[in-house]
PDB file of C-alpha atoms and ligand atoms in Angstrom:
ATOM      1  CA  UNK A   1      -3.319  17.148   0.793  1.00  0.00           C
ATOM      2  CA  UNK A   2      -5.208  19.196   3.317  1.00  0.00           C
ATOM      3  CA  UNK A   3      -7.405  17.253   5.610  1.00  0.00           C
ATOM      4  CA  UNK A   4     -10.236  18.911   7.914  1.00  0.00           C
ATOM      5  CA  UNK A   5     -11.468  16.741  10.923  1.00  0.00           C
ATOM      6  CA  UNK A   6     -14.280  17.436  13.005  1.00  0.00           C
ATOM      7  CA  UNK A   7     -15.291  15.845  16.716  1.00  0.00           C
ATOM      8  CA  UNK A   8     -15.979  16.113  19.828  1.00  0.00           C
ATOM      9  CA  UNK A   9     -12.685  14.935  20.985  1.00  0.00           C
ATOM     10  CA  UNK A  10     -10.574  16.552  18.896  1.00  0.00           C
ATOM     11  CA  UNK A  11      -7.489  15.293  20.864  1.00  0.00           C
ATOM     12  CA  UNK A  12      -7.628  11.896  19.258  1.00  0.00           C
ATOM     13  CA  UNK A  13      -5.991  12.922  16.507  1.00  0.00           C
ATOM     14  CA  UNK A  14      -3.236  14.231  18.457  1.00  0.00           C
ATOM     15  CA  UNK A  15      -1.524  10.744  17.523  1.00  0.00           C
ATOM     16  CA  UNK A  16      -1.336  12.104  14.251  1.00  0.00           C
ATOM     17  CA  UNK A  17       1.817  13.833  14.984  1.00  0.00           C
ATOM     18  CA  UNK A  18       3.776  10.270  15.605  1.00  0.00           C
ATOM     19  CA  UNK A  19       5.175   8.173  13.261  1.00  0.00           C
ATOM     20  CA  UNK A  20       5.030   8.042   9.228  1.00  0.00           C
ATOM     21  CA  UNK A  21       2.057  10.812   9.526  1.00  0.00           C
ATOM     22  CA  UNK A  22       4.171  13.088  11.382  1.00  0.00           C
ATOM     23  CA  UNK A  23       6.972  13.161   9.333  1.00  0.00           C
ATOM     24  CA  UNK A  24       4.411  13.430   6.373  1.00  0.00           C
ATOM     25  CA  UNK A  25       2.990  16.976   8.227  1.00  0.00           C
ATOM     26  CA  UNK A  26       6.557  18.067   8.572  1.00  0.00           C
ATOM     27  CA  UNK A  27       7.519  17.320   4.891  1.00  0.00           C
ATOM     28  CA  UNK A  28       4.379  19.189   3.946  1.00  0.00           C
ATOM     29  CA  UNK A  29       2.830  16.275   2.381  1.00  0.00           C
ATOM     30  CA  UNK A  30      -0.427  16.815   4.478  1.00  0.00           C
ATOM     31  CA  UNK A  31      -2.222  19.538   6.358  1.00  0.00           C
ATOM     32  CA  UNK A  32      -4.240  18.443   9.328  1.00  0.00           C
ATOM     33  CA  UNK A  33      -6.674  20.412  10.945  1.00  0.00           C
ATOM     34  CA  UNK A  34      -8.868  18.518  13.842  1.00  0.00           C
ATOM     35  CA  UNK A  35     -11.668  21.025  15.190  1.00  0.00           C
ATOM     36  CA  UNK A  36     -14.186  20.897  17.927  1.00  0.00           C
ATOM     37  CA  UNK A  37     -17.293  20.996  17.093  1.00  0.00           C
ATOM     38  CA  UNK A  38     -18.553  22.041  19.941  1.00  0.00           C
ATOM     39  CA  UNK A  39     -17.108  25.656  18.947  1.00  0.00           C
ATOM     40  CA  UNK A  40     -20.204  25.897  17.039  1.00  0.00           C
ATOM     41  CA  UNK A  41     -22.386  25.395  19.484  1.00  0.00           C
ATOM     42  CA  UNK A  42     -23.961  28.577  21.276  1.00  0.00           C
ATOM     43  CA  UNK A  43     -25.707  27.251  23.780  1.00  0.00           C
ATOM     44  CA  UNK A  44     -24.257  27.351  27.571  1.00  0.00           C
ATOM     45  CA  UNK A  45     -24.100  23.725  27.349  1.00  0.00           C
ATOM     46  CA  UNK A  46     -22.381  23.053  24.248  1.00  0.00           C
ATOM     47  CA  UNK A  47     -25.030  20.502  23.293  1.00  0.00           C
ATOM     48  CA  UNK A  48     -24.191  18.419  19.803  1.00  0.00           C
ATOM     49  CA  UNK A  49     -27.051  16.126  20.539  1.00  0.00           C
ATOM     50  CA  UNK A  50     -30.541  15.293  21.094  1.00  0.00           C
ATOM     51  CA  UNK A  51     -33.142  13.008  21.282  1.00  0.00           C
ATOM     52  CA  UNK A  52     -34.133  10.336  18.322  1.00  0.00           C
ATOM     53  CA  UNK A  53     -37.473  11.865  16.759  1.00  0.00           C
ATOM     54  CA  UNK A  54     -40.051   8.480  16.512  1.00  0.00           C
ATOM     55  CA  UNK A  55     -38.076   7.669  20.333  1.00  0.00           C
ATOM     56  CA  UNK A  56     -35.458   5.144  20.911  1.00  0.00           C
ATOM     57  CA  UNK A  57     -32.273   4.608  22.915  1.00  0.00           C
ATOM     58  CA  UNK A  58     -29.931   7.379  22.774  1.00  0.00           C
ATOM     59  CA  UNK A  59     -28.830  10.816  20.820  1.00  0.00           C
ATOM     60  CA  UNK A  60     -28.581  11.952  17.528  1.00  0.00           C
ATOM     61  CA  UNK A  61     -26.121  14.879  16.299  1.00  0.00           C
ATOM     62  CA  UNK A  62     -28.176  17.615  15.766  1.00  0.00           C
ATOM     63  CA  UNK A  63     -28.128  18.753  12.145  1.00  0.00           C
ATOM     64  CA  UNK A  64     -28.062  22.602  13.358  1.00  0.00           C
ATOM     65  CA  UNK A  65     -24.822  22.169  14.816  1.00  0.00           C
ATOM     66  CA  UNK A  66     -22.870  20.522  11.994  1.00  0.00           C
ATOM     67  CA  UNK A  67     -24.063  22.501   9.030  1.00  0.00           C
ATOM     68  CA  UNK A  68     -23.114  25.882  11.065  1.00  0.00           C
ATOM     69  CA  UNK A  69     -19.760  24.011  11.284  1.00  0.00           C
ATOM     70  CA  UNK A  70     -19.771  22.522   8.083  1.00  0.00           C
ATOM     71  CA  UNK A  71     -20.681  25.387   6.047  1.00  0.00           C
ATOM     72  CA  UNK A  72     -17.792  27.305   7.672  1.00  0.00           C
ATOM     73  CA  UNK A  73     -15.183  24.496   6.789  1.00  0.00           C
ATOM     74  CA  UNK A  74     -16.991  24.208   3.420  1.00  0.00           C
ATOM     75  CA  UNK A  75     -16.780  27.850   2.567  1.00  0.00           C
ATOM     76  CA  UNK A  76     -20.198  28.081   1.865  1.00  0.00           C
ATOM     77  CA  UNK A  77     -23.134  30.472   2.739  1.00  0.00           C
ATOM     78  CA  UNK A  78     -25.971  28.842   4.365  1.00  0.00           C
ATOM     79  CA  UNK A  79     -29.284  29.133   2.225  1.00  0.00           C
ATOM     80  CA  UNK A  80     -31.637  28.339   4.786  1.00  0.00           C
ATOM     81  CA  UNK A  81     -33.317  30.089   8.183  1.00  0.00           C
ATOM     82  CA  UNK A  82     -32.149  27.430  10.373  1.00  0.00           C
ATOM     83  CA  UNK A  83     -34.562  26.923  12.991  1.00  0.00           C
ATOM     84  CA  UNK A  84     -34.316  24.379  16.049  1.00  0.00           C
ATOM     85  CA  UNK A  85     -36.582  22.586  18.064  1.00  0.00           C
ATOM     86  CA  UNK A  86     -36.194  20.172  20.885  1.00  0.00           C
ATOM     87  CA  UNK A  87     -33.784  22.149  23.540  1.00  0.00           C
ATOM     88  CA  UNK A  88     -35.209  20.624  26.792  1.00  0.00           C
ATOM     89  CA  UNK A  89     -34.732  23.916  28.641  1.00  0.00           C
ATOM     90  CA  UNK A  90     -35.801  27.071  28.056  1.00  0.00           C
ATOM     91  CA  UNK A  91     -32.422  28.742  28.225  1.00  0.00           C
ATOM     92  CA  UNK A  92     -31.038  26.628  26.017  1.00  0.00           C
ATOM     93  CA  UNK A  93     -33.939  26.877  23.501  1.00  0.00           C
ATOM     94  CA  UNK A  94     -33.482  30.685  23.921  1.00  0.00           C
ATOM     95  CA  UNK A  95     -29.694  30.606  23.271  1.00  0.00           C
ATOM     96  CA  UNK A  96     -30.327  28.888  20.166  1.00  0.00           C
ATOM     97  CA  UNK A  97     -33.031  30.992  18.986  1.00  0.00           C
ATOM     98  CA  UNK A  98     -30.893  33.780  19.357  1.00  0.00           C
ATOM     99  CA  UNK A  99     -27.961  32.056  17.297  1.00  0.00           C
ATOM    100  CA  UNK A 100     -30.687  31.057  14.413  1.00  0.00           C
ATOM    101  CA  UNK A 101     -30.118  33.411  11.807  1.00  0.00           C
ATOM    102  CA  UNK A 102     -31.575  34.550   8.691  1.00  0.00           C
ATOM    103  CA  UNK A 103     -29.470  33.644   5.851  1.00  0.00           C
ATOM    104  CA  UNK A 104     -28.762  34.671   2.143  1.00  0.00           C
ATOM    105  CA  UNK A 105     -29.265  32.665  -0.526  1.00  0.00           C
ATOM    106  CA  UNK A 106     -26.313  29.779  -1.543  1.00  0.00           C
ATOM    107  CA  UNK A 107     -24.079  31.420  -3.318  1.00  0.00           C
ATOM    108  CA  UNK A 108     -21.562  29.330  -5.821  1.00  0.00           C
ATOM    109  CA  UNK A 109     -18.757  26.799  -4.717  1.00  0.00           C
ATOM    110  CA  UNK A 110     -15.417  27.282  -4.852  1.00  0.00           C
ATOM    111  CA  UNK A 111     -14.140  24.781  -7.026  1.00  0.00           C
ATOM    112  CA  UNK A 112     -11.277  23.335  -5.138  1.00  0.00           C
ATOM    113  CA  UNK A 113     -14.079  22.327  -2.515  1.00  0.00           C
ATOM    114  CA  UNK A 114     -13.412  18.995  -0.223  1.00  0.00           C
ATOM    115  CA  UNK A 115     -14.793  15.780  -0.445  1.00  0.00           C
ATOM    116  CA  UNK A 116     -16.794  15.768   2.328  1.00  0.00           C
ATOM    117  CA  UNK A 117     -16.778  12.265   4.868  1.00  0.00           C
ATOM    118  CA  UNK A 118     -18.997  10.611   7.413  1.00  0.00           C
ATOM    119  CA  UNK A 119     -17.920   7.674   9.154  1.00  0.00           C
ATOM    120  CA  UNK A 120     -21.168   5.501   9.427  1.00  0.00           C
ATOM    121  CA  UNK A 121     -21.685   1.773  10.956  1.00  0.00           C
ATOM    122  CA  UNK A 122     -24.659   1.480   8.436  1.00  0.00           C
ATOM    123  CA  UNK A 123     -23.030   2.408   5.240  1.00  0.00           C
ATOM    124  CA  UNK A 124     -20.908   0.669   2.675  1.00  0.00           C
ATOM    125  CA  UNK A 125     -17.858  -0.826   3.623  1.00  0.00           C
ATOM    126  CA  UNK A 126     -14.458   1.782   2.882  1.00  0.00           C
ATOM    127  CA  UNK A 127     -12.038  -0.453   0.841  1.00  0.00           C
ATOM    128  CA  UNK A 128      -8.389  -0.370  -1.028  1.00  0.00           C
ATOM    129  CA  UNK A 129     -10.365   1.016  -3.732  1.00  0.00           C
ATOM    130  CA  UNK A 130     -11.583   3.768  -2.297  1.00  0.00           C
ATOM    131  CA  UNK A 131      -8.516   4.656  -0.283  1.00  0.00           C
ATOM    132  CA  UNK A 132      -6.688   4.865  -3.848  1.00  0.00           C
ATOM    133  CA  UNK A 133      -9.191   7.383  -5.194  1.00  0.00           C
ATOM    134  CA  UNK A 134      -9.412   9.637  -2.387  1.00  0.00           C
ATOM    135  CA  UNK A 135      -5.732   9.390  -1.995  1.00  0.00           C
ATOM    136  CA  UNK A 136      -5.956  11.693  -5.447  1.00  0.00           C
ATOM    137  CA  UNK A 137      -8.114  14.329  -3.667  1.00  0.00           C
ATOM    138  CA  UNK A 138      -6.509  17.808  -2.877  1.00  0.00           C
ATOM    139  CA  UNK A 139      -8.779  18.147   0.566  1.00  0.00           C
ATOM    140  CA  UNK A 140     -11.010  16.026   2.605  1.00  0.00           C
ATOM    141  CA  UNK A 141     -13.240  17.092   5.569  1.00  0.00           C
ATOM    142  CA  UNK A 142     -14.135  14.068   7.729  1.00  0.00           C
ATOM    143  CA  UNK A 143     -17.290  14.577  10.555  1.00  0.00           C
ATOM    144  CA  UNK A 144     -16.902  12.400  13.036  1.00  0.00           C
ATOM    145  CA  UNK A 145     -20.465  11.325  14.618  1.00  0.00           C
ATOM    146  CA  UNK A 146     -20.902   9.906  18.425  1.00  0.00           C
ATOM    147  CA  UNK A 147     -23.559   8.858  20.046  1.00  0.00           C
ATOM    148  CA  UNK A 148     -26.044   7.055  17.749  1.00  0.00           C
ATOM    149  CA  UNK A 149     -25.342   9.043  14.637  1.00  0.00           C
ATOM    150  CA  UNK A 150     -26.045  12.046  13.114  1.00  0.00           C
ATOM    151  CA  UNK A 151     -29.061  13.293  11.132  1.00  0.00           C
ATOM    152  CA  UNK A 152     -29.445  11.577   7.834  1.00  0.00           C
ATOM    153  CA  UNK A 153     -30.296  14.950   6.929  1.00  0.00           C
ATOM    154  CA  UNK A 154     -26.528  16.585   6.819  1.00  0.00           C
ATOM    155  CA  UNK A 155     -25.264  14.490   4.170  1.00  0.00           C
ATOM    156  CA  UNK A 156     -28.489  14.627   2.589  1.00  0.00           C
ATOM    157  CA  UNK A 157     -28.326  18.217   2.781  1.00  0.00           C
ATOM    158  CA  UNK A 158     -24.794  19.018   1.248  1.00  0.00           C
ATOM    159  CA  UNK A 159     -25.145  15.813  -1.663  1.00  0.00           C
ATOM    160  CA  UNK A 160     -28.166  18.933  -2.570  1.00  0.00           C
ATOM    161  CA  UNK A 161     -25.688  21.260  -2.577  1.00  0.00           C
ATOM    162  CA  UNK A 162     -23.453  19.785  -5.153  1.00  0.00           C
ATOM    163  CA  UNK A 163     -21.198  18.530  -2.513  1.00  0.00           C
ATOM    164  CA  UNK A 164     -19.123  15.148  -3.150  1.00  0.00           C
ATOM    165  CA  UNK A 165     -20.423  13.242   0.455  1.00  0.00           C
ATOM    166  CA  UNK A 166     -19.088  10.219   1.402  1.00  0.00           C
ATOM    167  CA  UNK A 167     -20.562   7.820   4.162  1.00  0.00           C
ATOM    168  CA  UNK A 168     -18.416   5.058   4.777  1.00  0.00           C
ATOM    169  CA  UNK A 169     -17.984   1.875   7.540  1.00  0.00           C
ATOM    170  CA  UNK A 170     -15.182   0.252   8.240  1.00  0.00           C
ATOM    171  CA  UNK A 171     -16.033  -3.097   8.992  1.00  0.00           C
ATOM    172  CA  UNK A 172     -19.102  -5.195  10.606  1.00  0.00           C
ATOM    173  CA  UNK A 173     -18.293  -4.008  14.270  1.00  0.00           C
ATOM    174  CA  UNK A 174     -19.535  -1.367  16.522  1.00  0.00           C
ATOM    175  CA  UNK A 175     -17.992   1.645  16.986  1.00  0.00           C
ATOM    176  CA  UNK A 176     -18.819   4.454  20.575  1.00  0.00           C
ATOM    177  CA  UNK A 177     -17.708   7.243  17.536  1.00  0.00           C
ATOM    178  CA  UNK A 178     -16.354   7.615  13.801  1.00  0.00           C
ATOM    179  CA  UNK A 179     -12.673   8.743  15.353  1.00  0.00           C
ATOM    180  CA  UNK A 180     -11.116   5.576  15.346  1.00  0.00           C
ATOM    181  CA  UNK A 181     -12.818   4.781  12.067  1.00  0.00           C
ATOM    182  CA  UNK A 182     -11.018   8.305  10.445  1.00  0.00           C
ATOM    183  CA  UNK A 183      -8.081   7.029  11.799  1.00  0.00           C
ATOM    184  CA  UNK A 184      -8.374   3.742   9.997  1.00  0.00           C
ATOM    185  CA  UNK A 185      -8.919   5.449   6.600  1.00  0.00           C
ATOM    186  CA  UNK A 186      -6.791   8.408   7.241  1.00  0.00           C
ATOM    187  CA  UNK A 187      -3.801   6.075   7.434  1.00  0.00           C
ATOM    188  CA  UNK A 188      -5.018   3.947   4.253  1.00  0.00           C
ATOM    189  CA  UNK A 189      -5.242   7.218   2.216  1.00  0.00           C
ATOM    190  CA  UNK A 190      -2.450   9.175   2.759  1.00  0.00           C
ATOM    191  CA  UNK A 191       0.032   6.206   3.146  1.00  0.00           C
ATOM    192  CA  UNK A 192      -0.677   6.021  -0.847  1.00  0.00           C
ATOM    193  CA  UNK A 193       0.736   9.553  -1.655  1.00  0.00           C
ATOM    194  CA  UNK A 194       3.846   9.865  -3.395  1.00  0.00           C
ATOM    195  CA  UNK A 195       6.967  10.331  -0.927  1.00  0.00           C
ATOM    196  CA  UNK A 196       4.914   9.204   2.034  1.00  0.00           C
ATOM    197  CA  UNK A 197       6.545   6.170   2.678  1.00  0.00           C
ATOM    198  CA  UNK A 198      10.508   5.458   2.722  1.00  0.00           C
ATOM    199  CA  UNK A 199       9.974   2.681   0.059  1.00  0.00           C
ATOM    200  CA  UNK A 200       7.570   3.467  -2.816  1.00  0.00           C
ATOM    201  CA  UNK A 201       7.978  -0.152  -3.587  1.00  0.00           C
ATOM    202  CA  UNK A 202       6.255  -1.568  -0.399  1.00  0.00           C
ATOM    203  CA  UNK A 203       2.939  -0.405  -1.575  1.00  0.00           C
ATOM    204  CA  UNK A 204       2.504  -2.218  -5.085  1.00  0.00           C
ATOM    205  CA  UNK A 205       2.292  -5.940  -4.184  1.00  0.00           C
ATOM    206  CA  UNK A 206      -0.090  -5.641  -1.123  1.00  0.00           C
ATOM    207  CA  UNK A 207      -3.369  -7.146  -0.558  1.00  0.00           C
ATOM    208  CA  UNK A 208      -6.130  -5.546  -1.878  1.00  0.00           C
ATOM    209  CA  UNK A 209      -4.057  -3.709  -3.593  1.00  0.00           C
ATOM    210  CA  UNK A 210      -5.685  -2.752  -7.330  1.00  0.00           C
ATOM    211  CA  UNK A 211      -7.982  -5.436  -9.548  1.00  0.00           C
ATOM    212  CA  UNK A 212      -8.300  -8.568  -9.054  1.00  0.00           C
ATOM    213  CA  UNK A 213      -7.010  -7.838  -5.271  1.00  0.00           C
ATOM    214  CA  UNK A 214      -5.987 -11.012  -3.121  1.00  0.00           C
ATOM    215  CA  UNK A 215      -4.312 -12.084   0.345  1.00  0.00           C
ATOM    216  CA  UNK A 216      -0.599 -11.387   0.421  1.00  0.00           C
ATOM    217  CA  UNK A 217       1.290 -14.507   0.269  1.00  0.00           C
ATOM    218  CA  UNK A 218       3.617 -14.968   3.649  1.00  0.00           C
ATOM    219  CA  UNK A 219       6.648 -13.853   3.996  1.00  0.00           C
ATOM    220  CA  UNK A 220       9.970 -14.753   6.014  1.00  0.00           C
ATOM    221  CA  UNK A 221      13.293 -13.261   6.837  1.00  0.00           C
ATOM    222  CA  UNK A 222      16.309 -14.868   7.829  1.00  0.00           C
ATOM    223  CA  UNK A 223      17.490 -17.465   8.745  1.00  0.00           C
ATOM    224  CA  UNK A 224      16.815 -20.105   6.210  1.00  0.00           C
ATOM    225  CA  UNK A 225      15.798 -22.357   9.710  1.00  0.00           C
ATOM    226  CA  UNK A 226      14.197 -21.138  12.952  1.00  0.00           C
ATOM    227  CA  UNK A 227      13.320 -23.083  15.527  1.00  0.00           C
ATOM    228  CA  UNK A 228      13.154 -26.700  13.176  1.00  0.00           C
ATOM    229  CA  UNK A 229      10.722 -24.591  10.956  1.00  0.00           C
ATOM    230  CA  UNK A 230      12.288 -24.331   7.767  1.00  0.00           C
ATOM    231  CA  UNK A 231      11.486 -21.302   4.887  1.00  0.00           C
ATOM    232  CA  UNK A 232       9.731 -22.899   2.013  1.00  0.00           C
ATOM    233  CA  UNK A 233      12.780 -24.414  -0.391  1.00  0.00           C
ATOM    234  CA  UNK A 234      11.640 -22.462  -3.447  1.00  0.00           C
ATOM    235  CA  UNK A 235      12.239 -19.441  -1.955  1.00  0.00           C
ATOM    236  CA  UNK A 236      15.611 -19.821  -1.491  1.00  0.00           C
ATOM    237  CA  UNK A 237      16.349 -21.635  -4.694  1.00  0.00           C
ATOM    238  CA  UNK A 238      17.235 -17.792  -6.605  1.00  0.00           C
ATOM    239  CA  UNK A 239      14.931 -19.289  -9.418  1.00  0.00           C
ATOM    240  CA  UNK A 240      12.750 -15.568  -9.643  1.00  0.00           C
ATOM    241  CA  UNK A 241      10.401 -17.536 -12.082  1.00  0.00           C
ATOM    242  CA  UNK A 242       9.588 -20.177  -9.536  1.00  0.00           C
ATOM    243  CA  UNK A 243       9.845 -17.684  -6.667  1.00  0.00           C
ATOM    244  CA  UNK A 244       7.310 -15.441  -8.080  1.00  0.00           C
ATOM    245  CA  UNK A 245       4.894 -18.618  -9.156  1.00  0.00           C
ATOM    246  CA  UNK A 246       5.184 -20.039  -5.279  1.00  0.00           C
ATOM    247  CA  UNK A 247       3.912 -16.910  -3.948  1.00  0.00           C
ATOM    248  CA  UNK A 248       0.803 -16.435  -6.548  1.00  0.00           C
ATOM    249  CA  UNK A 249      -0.302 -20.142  -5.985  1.00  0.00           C
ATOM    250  CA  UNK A 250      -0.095 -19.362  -2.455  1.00  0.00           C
ATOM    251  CA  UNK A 251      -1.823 -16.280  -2.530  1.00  0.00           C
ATOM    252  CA  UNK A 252      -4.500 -17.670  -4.676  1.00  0.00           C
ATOM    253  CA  UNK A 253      -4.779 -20.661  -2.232  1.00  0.00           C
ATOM    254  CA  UNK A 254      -4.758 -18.259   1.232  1.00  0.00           C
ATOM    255  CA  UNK A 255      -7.535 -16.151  -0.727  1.00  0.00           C
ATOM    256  CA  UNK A 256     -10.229 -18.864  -1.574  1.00  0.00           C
ATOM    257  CA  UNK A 257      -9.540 -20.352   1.968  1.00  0.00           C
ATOM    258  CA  UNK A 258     -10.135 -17.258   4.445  1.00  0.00           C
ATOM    259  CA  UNK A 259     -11.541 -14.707   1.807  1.00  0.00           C
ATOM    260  CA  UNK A 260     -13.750 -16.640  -0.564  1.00  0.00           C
ATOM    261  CA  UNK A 261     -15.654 -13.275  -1.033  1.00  0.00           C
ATOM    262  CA  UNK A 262     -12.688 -12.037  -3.030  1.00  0.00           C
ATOM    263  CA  UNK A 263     -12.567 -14.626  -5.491  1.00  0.00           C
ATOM    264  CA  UNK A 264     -15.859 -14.382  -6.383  1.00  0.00           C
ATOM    265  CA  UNK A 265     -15.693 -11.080  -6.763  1.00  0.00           C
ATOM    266  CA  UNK A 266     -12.116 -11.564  -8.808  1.00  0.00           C
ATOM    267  CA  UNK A 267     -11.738  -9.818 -12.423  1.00  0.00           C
ATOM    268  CA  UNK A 268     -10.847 -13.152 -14.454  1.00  0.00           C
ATOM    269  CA  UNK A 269      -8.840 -11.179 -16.473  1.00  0.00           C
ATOM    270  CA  UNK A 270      -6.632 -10.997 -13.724  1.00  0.00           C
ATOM    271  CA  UNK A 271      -5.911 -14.331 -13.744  1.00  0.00           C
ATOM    272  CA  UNK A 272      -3.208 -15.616 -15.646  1.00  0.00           C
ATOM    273  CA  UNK A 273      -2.675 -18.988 -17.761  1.00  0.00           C
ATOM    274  CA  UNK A 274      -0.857 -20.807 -14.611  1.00  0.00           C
ATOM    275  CA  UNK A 275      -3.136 -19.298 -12.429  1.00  0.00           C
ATOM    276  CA  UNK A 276      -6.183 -21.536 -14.175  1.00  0.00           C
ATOM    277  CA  UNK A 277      -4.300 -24.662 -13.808  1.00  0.00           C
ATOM    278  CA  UNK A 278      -4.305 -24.161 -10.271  1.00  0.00           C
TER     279      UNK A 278
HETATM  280 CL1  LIG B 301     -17.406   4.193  10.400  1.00  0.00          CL
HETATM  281  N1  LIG B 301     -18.362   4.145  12.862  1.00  0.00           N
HETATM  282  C1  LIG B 301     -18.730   3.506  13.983  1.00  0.00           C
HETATM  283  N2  LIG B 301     -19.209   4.207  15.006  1.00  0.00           N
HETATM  284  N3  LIG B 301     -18.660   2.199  14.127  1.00  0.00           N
HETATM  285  C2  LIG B 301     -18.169   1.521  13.087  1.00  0.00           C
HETATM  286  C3  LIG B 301     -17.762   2.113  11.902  1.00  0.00           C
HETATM  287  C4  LIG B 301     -17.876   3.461  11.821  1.00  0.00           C
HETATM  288  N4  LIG B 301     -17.340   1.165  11.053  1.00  0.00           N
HETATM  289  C5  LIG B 301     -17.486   0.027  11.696  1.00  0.00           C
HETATM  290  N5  LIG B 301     -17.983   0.220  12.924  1.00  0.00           N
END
């Protein structure tokens, strides 16, 4: 898989070389590319941002910026005169007149383009789900926004252009930037391709893991006593039948105590004949 990453701090992603992910990049299982965007800039200031049009607190990513960038990682030719307004002074607003360009027309795709992502507070929330499908993806491009977003126009922009965009949060928290929140999906994606993890096994009976998804049931190691806590009898009775009952009840039970949400939203075709008893 060959993943593009764009942001103003590139370096973040330097963690990527630790761990299970680096030992992915030296198997060859991923590709990872993090660019600055500030390389497309041309002004003397390297300015991403500007002003909110309609006012507010804050910046915005400047759409002129991003598509230069994105329609270089994209492979595309832009179809539009790209003009900007809004450089607050006049050598910047030169600069960037000078980089505006007139463009040809779009030409066609190439068909192994990425899926393109944008890490967004305000959008719908990235799950299992959609780790497991873009885990199937041959490339993904992630743009990274600071500040208080980027124009709703980008996305906007490529969706025109035939381009699968993505716009995802990771939870109902604030963010300063969409880097941590790449990282956060980066690692749910690509721990799910085959011969990324030592044990193929350890990613079948997680939580949230396919239909029907619920909280993991606990687990313990030995010894059979710690502390005067003792493991749950069942589990070390060897009965697998009663073993693998414990743990669904319990699972079931955890779930409709601290994640009602997923129970409501549970497939009951997942649910099995004991599981209606309890
Ligand atoms: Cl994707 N970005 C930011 N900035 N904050 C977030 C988030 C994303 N998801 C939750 N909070």
């Amino acid at each position: 898989m060959k993943i593009d990453i764009v942001s103003v701090f590139p370096e973040y992603f330097d963690v990527l070389n630790l761990s299970l992910f680096g030992k992915a990049q030296d198997k060859g299982l991923v590709e990872v590319h993090a660019h600055n965007l500030r390389d497309w800039t041309h002004d003397v200031h390297h300015s991403v941002d500007d002003t909110p049009v309609g006012g507010g607190a804050g910046m915005v990513m400047k759409p002129v910026v991003w598509s230069e960038c994105l329609d270089d990682l994209l492979g595309l030719e832009p179809a539009v005169v790209e003009r900007t307004m809004g450089a607050d002074d006049q050598a910047d607003r030169e600069a960037e007149y000078a980089s505006a360009t007139e463009y040809a027309p779009a030409t066609t795709y190439s068909p192994n383009r990425p899926i393109l992502i944008f890490p967004n507070p305000s959008a719908p929330l990235f799950t299992q789900r959609d780790a497991t499908e873009l885990s199937r993806a041959d490339h993904l491009l992630f743009g990274c926004g600071r500040y208080e977003g980027y124009d709703a126009r980008i996305p906007e922009y490529y969706r025109a252009q035939g381009i699968d965009v993505r716009e995802y949060s990771i939870g109902d928290y604030v963010l300063n930037g969409g880097e941590v929140a790449v990282s956060v999906m980066l690692e749910a994606i690509t721990r799910l391709l085959p011969g990324f993890m030592g044990n193929p096994d350890s990613i079948v009976e997680e939580s949230y893991t396919g239909e029907g998804a619920l909280l993991e049931h606990r687990q313990y190691t030995k010894p059979a006593e710690w502390r005067g806590i003792r493991v749950p009898d069942v589990l070390l009775s060897g009965d697998h039948g009663k073993v693998d009952r414990f743990r669904r009840d319990e699972a079931l039970e955890r779930t409709a105590q601290i994640r009602p949400d997923l129970i409501a939203a549970l497939d009951c075709t997942a649910l099995n004949k004991q599981d209606r008893k309890t």
